[in-house]
Coordinates of C-alpha atoms and ligand atoms in Angstrom, one line a residue:
M1 CA -17.5 27.6 29.5
Q2 CA -16.2 24.7 27.4
P3 CA -13.9 25.6 24.5
F4 CA -15.7 25.2 21.1
I5 CA -15.4 25.7 17.4
Y6 CA -18.2 27.4 15.4
D7 CA -18.0 27.7 11.6
Q8 CA -20.1 30.6 10.3
L9 CA -21.2 29.7 6.7
P10 CA -21.5 32.3 4.1
V11 CA -25.1 32.4 3.0
R12 CA -27.1 35.6 2.3
V13 CA -30.7 35.4 3.6
L14 CA -33.7 37.5 2.6
F15 CA -36.7 36.9 4.9
G16 CA -40.3 38.0 4.6
S17 CA -43.5 38.1 2.7
G18 CA -43.0 39.4 -0.9
M19 CA -39.2 38.9 -0.8
V20 CA -39.4 36.5 -3.7
E21 CA -39.9 39.5 -6.0
R22 CA -36.3 40.3 -5.5
I23 CA -35.2 37.2 -7.3
G24 CA -34.0 38.9 -10.4
A25 CA -31.8 41.3 -8.4
E26 CA -30.4 38.5 -6.4
A27 CA -29.6 36.4 -9.5
E28 CA -27.8 39.5 -10.9
R29 CA -25.9 39.9 -7.6
L30 CA -24.6 36.4 -8.0
G31 CA -23.7 37.0 -11.6
I32 CA -26.2 34.5 -12.9
A33 CA -27.2 35.2 -16.5
R34 CA -28.5 31.7 -17.5
A35 CA -30.3 30.1 -14.6
L36 CA -31.7 26.5 -14.6
V37 CA -34.8 26.6 -12.5
L38 CA -35.4 23.3 -10.6
T39 CA -38.6 21.9 -9.2
T40 CA -40.4 18.6 -8.5
P41 CA -43.0 17.6 -11.2
G42 CA -45.8 18.8 -8.9
Q43 CA -44.2 22.2 -8.5
R44 CA -43.6 22.9 -12.2
P45 CA -46.1 25.8 -12.3
L46 CA -44.0 27.5 -9.6
G47 CA -40.9 26.8 -11.6
L48 CA -42.4 28.4 -14.6
R49 CA -43.5 31.5 -12.6
V50 CA -40.0 31.8 -11.2
A51 CA -38.5 31.5 -14.7
G52 CA -40.9 34.2 -15.8
A53 CA -39.8 36.5 -13.0
L54 CA -36.2 35.9 -14.0
G55 CA -36.9 36.8 -17.6
A56 CA -33.8 36.7 -19.8
R57 CA -31.8 35.4 -16.8
A58 CA -33.7 32.0 -17.0
A59 CA -32.3 29.4 -19.4
G60 CA -34.9 26.7 -18.7
C61 CA -36.9 24.8 -16.1
F62 CA -36.2 21.2 -15.1
A63 CA -39.1 19.7 -13.1
G64 CA -37.5 16.3 -12.3
A65 CA -36.6 16.5 -8.6
V66 CA -37.4 13.3 -6.7
M67 CA -37.2 12.5 -3.0
H68 CA -33.7 11.5 -1.8
V69 CA -32.0 12.4 -5.1
P70 CA -31.8 9.1 -7.0
I71 CA -28.6 9.0 -9.1
A72 CA -30.6 8.9 -12.3
A73 CA -32.4 12.1 -11.5
A74 CA -29.0 13.8 -10.6
Q75 CA -27.5 12.6 -13.9
A76 CA -30.5 13.9 -15.9
A77 CA -30.4 17.3 -14.2
R78 CA -26.6 17.6 -14.7
A79 CA -27.0 16.8 -18.4
E80 CA -29.8 19.5 -18.7
A81 CA -27.6 22.1 -17.0
L82 CA -24.8 21.3 -19.5
R83 CA -27.1 21.3 -22.5
L84 CA -28.5 24.7 -21.6
A85 CA -25.1 26.1 -20.6
A86 CA -26.5 27.2 -17.3
D87 CA -24.3 29.4 -15.1
G88 CA -26.5 29.1 -12.0
L89 CA -29.2 27.1 -10.4
V90 CA -32.5 28.3 -8.8
A91 CA -34.0 25.7 -6.6
A92 CA -37.7 26.4 -6.0
G93 CA -39.0 23.7 -3.7
G94 CA -38.3 21.6 -0.7
G95 CA -35.4 19.4 0.3
S96 CA -35.8 17.2 -2.7
T97 CA -35.4 20.1 -5.2
I98 CA -32.6 21.8 -3.2
G99 CA -30.9 18.4 -3.0
L100 CA -31.0 18.1 -6.8
A101 CA -29.5 21.5 -7.2
K102 CA -26.7 20.4 -4.8
A103 CA -26.1 17.3 -6.8
I104 CA -25.5 19.4 -9.9
A105 CA -23.4 21.9 -7.9
L106 CA -21.2 19.1 -6.4
E107 CA -19.8 18.4 -9.9
S108 CA -20.1 21.8 -11.6
G109 CA -19.6 24.3 -8.8
L110 CA -22.6 26.3 -10.2
P111 CA -24.0 28.8 -7.6
I112 CA -27.4 28.0 -6.1
L113 CA -30.1 30.5 -5.3
A114 CA -32.7 28.7 -3.1
L115 CA -36.4 29.5 -2.7
P116 CA -37.5 27.0 0.0
T117 CA -41.1 26.0 0.0
T118 CA -41.0 23.5 2.9
Y119 CA -39.3 23.5 6.3
S120 CA -36.6 20.9 5.5
G121 CA -33.7 23.3 6.2
S122 CA -31.6 21.8 3.4
E123 CA -31.0 25.3 2.0
M124 CA -28.8 26.3 4.9
T125 CA -26.5 23.2 4.8
P126 CA -23.4 22.2 2.8
I127 CA -24.7 18.6 3.0
V128 CA -25.6 16.7 -0.2
G129 CA -27.1 13.3 -0.4
I130 CA -27.5 11.0 -3.4
T131 CA -29.2 7.6 -3.4
E132 CA -27.6 4.8 -5.4
E133 CA -28.3 1.1 -5.1
G134 CA -30.7 1.6 -2.1
R135 CA -28.2 3.6 0.0
K136 CA -28.1 7.3 0.5
R137 CA -24.6 8.6 0.7
T138 CA -24.1 12.1 2.1
E139 CA -21.1 14.3 2.1
R140 CA -20.4 17.9 3.2
H141 CA -18.9 20.3 0.7
V142 CA -19.2 24.1 0.9
R143 CA -19.5 24.1 -3.0
V144 CA -23.1 22.9 -2.6
L145 CA -24.1 25.5 0.0
P146 CA -26.7 27.9 -1.6
R147 CA -25.1 31.4 -1.9
C148 CA -28.5 33.1 -1.4
V149 CA -31.7 31.9 0.3
I150 CA -35.0 33.8 -0.1
Y151 CA -37.5 32.7 2.7
D152 CA -40.8 34.0 1.5
P153 CA -43.6 32.5 3.6
V154 CA -46.0 33.1 0.7
L155 CA -44.3 30.2 -1.1
T156 CA -45.3 27.9 1.7
L157 CA -49.1 28.7 1.5
G158 CA -49.7 25.9 -0.9
L159 CA -48.0 23.3 1.3
P160 CA -50.8 21.0 2.4
A161 CA -51.3 20.3 6.1
A162 CA -50.3 16.7 5.6
V163 CA -46.9 17.9 4.4
S164 CA -46.5 21.0 6.6
G165 CA -46.7 19.0 9.8
P166 CA -44.1 16.3 9.1
S167 CA -41.9 18.8 7.3
G168 CA -41.9 21.1 10.4
M169 CA -41.2 18.1 12.6
N170 CA -38.2 17.3 10.3
A171 CA -36.9 20.8 11.1
L172 CA -37.6 20.3 14.7
A173 CA -35.6 17.1 14.7
H174 CA -32.5 19.0 13.5
C175 CA -32.9 21.4 16.5
F176 CA -33.5 18.5 18.9
E177 CA -30.4 16.5 17.9
A178 CA -28.3 19.7 17.8
L179 CA -29.0 20.1 21.6
Y180 CA -27.0 17.0 22.3
A181 CA -24.7 16.9 19.3
E182 CA -21.0 16.2 19.8
A183 CA -20.1 19.6 18.5
A184 CA -22.9 21.5 20.3
N185 CA -21.9 24.9 21.6
P186 CA -23.7 27.8 23.2
V187 CA -24.6 29.4 19.9
T188 CA -26.0 26.3 18.3
S189 CA -27.9 25.4 21.5
L190 CA -29.4 28.9 21.5
M191 CA -30.6 28.5 17.9
A192 CA -31.8 25.0 18.5
E193 CA -33.9 25.8 21.6
E194 CA -35.4 28.9 19.9
G195 CA -36.1 26.8 16.7
I196 CA -38.0 24.2 18.7
R197 CA -40.0 26.9 20.5
A198 CA -40.9 28.7 17.2
L199 CA -41.9 25.5 15.4
A200 CA -43.8 24.0 18.3
A201 CA -45.8 27.2 18.6
A202 CA -46.4 27.8 14.9
L203 CA -47.0 24.4 13.5
P204 CA -50.4 23.8 15.2
V205 CA -51.6 27.2 13.8
V206 CA -50.3 26.3 10.3
I207 CA -52.2 23.1 10.4
A208 CA -55.5 24.7 11.7
Q209 CA -55.3 27.8 9.6
P210 CA -53.1 27.0 6.6
D211 CA -53.4 30.5 5.1
D212 CA -52.2 32.2 8.3
L213 CA -49.2 34.0 6.9
A214 CA -47.8 35.1 10.3
A215 CA -47.7 31.5 11.5
R216 CA -46.2 30.4 8.2
G217 CA -43.5 33.0 8.8
D218 CA -42.8 31.9 12.3
A219 CA -42.6 28.2 11.1
F220 CA -40.1 29.3 8.4
Y221 CA -38.1 31.2 11.0
G222 CA -37.9 28.0 13.1
A223 CA -36.9 26.0 9.9
W224 CA -34.2 28.5 9.2
L225 CA -32.7 28.1 12.7
A226 CA -33.1 24.3 12.3
G227 CA -31.1 24.4 9.0
L228 CA -28.4 26.6 10.7
T229 CA -28.0 24.1 13.5
L230 CA -27.9 21.2 11.1
S231 CA -25.1 22.9 9.1
A232 CA -23.1 23.6 12.3
V233 CA -23.1 20.4 14.2
G234 CA -23.3 16.7 13.3
M235 CA -26.5 14.8 13.9
A236 CA -27.0 11.7 16.0
L237 CA -29.0 8.5 16.3
H238 CA -32.3 10.0 15.0
H239 CA -30.8 11.1 11.7
K240 CA -29.0 7.8 11.3
L241 CA -32.3 5.9 11.7
C242 CA -34.0 8.2 9.3
H243 CA -31.3 7.6 6.7
V244 CA -31.5 3.9 7.1
L245 CA -35.3 3.8 6.8
G246 CA -35.4 6.2 3.9
G247 CA -32.5 4.7 2.0
R248 CA -33.3 1.0 2.5
F249 CA -37.1 1.0 2.8
D250 CA -37.9 4.1 0.8
L251 CA -40.0 5.6 3.6
P252 CA -41.1 9.2 3.2
H253 CA -38.5 11.4 4.8
A254 CA -40.4 14.0 6.8
E255 CA -43.0 11.5 8.2
T256 CA -40.2 9.2 9.2
H257 CA -38.7 12.0 11.2
A258 CA -41.9 12.9 12.9
I259 CA -42.7 9.3 13.9
L260 CA -39.2 8.4 15.1
L261 CA -38.3 11.5 17.1
P262 CA -40.3 11.0 20.3
H263 CA -38.9 7.4 20.5
V264 CA -35.3 8.5 19.9
A265 CA -35.8 11.2 22.7
A266 CA -36.9 8.4 25.0
Y267 CA -33.8 6.3 24.0
N268 CA -31.5 9.3 24.8
R269 CA -33.5 10.6 27.8
R270 CA -31.1 9.7 30.6
A271 CA -27.9 10.2 28.6
A272 CA -28.6 13.9 27.7
P273 CA -30.4 15.4 30.7
S274 CA -29.6 19.1 30.0
A275 CA -30.6 18.8 26.3
M276 CA -33.8 17.2 27.3
A277 CA -34.6 19.9 29.8
R278 CA -34.0 22.6 27.2
A279 CA -36.2 20.8 24.7
A280 CA -38.9 20.2 27.2
R281 CA -38.8 23.9 28.1
A282 CA -39.1 24.9 24.5
L283 CA -42.0 22.5 24.0
G284 CA -43.8 23.6 27.2
A285 CA -43.8 20.0 28.4
A286 CA -42.6 18.2 31.5
D287 CA -40.8 15.5 29.4
A288 CA -39.3 16.1 26.0
A289 CA -40.2 12.7 24.5
A290 CA -43.8 13.0 25.7
G291 CA -44.0 16.6 24.5
L292 CA -42.8 15.6 21.1
Y293 CA -45.3 12.8 20.8
A294 CA -48.1 15.1 21.9
L295 CA -47.0 17.6 19.3
V296 CA -47.0 15.0 16.5
Q297 CA -50.4 13.8 17.6
G298 CA -51.8 17.3 17.8
L299 CA -50.6 18.0 14.3
G300 CA -52.8 15.1 13.1
G301 CA -49.8 13.3 11.7
K302 CA -49.1 9.6 11.5
V303 CA -47.5 8.2 14.6
A304 CA -46.7 4.6 13.4
L305 CA -44.1 3.4 10.9
R306 CA -46.5 0.7 9.9
D307 CA -48.8 3.4 8.5
I308 CA -46.1 4.8 6.1
G309 CA -45.1 1.6 4.5
M310 CA -42.5 0.1 6.8
P311 CA -42.7 -3.8 6.6
E312 CA -42.5 -5.3 10.1
G313 CA -40.2 -8.0 8.6
G314 CA -37.7 -5.3 7.9
L315 CA -37.2 -4.1 11.5
D316 CA -34.4 -6.5 12.3
E317 CA -32.5 -5.5 9.2
A318 CA -33.1 -1.8 10.1
A319 CA -31.7 -2.4 13.6
D320 CA -28.6 -4.1 12.1
L321 CA -28.1 -1.2 9.6
A322 CA -28.5 1.4 12.4
C323 CA -25.6 -0.3 14.2
L324 CA -23.3 -0.2 11.2
D325 CA -21.0 2.9 11.1
P326 CA -23.1 4.5 13.9
Y327 CA -23.1 8.3 14.2
Y328 CA -22.1 9.9 17.5
N329 CA -24.9 9.6 20.0
P330 CA -25.0 10.6 23.7
R331 CA -26.1 7.1 24.6
P332 CA -24.1 4.1 23.2
I333 CA -25.8 2.3 20.3
E334 CA -27.2 -0.9 21.8
R335 CA -28.7 -3.2 19.2
G336 CA -31.4 -4.7 21.4
A337 CA -32.6 -1.3 22.6
I338 CA -32.6 0.1 19.1
R339 CA -34.7 -2.9 17.9
R340 CA -37.2 -2.2 20.7
L341 CA -37.2 1.5 19.8
L342 CA -38.0 0.6 16.2
Q343 CA -40.8 -1.8 17.3
D344 CA -42.3 1.1 19.4
A345 CA -42.2 3.4 16.4
F346 CA -43.6 0.7 14.2
E347 CA -46.6 0.3 16.5
G348 CA -47.0 4.0 17.2
G349 CA -47.8 4.1 20.9
P350 CA -46.4 6.7 23.2
P351 CA -42.6 6.7 23.7
A352 CA -41.3 4.3 26.3
D353 CA -41.0 5.7 29.8
G354 CA -37.4 4.4 30.2
A355 CA -38.0 1.0 31.7
R356 CA -38.6 -0.7 28.3
I357 CA -35.7 0.6 26.3
G358 CA -33.5 1.7 29.2
G359 CA -33.7 5.4 28.2
Ligands
NAD401 P1 -39.9 17.4 -0.7 O1 -39.0 18.5 -1.2 O2 -39.8 16.1 -1.3 O3 -41.4 17.9 -1.0 C1 -42.5 17.1 -0.6 C2 -43.7 17.3 -1.6 O4 -44.3 18.5 -1.4 C3 -43.2 17.3 -3.1 O5 -44.2 16.6 -3.8 C4 -43.2 18.7 -3.4 O6 -43.5 18.9 -4.8 C5 -44.3 19.3 -2.5 N1 -44.2 20.6 -2.1 C6 -43.1 21.2 -1.6 N2 -43.4 22.5 -1.3 C7 -44.7 22.7 -1.6 C8 -45.5 23.9 -1.5 N3 -45.1 25.0 -0.9 N4 -46.8 23.8 -1.9 C9 -47.2 22.6 -2.5 N5 -46.5 21.5 -2.6 C10 -45.2 21.6 -2.2 O7 -39.9 17.3 0.9 P2 -38.9 17.9 2.0 O8 -39.4 17.2 3.2 O9 -38.8 19.3 1.9 O10 -37.5 17.3 1.6 C11 -37.1 16.0 1.8 C12 -35.8 15.7 1.2 O11 -34.8 16.7 1.7 C13 -35.2 14.4 1.6 O12 -34.6 13.7 0.5 C14 -34.1 14.7 2.7 O13 -33.1 13.8 2.8 C15 -33.7 16.0 2.2 N6 -33.1 16.9 3.2 C16 -31.8 17.3 3.0 C17 -31.2 18.1 3.9 C18 -29.7 18.5 3.7 O14 -29.2 19.3 4.5 N7 -29.1 18.0 2.7 C19 -31.9 18.6 5.0 C20 -33.2 18.2 5.2 C21 -33.8 17.4 4.2

């Protein structure tokens, strides 16, 4: 076996239906007496319920989380935490809300208790991203890692199918890239393959029967594993492309992941054969790229960047940006092939078989 380094991050996890009822006890365990509850504007009712459950331990609710944490939202939330003399943050929501909590914690060091309601996996990572002047800058800092995460599948019951599918594919993308990450090791690969298997099996049920709590629980389990892999290894070309398209063209994060992943799998197909074999096995498919595309289609999600607001005139710039400060990738970053990959994702057909982009 190859030598490896594996950092085990200190997060307490509570998993299961009804676990959210323990929030008061968990806040007390963290020494939080004045929690600022964070949500998106749409999830304010959840925030108010959570604040109610925290009782005297809640200092207020700030429903200003926005996708990709624009710097203005981060500054407003930091000011609110100061104004209320908050001594802890409760993030009730998806990656946007947890991202906002991290932006506050980055400066203040306040502890975060996360109640995820999507499958983004952000709650398991020490990664914080803030968008300023059209570019999302990310950094790793253990200070922003939530101290406690309560995965209660009941909280995902309201997640519409149109959000559940792409959000689950976002999680699956973390597992997928973990399989060929530079720092991949036997433990992360085990979690990644199991995460792909759990998500690929659960997501179609979540879409067909959104109130199936068992499937919601299985999808959450996959999302947890996805977050763990994301926290343990660096991501590759797929995440670089998603950051470029999200930061520069303001495309919706989870849909961008779902659309791009099959095409990135095709790009990396020949460069990472054992990762592709594990992913294909977990997907129950002969080819990982084709299996991913079939999964996205089966979830009824969008398959073309043109359908989520990408301007065709921006593809050249996106290819250029993808080649700037590239992340590690098993296959070298070739500008021409990346441009073709983006064209394929823009049009939304099946991923290339290898001849077109040389994957
Ligand atoms: P999101 O948090 O933006 O949520 C999407 C929409 O769904 C929002 O309008 C939200 O209010 C709504 N919503 C969320 N949960 C709901 C529920 N259970 N019921 C009803 N509505 C609900 O989306 P996301 O995909 O979870 O997060 C995306 C963001 O997270 C991006 O900015 C991305 O960069 C970031 N992210 C960060 C990391 C990290 O490690 N730092 C990891 C993954 C994603």
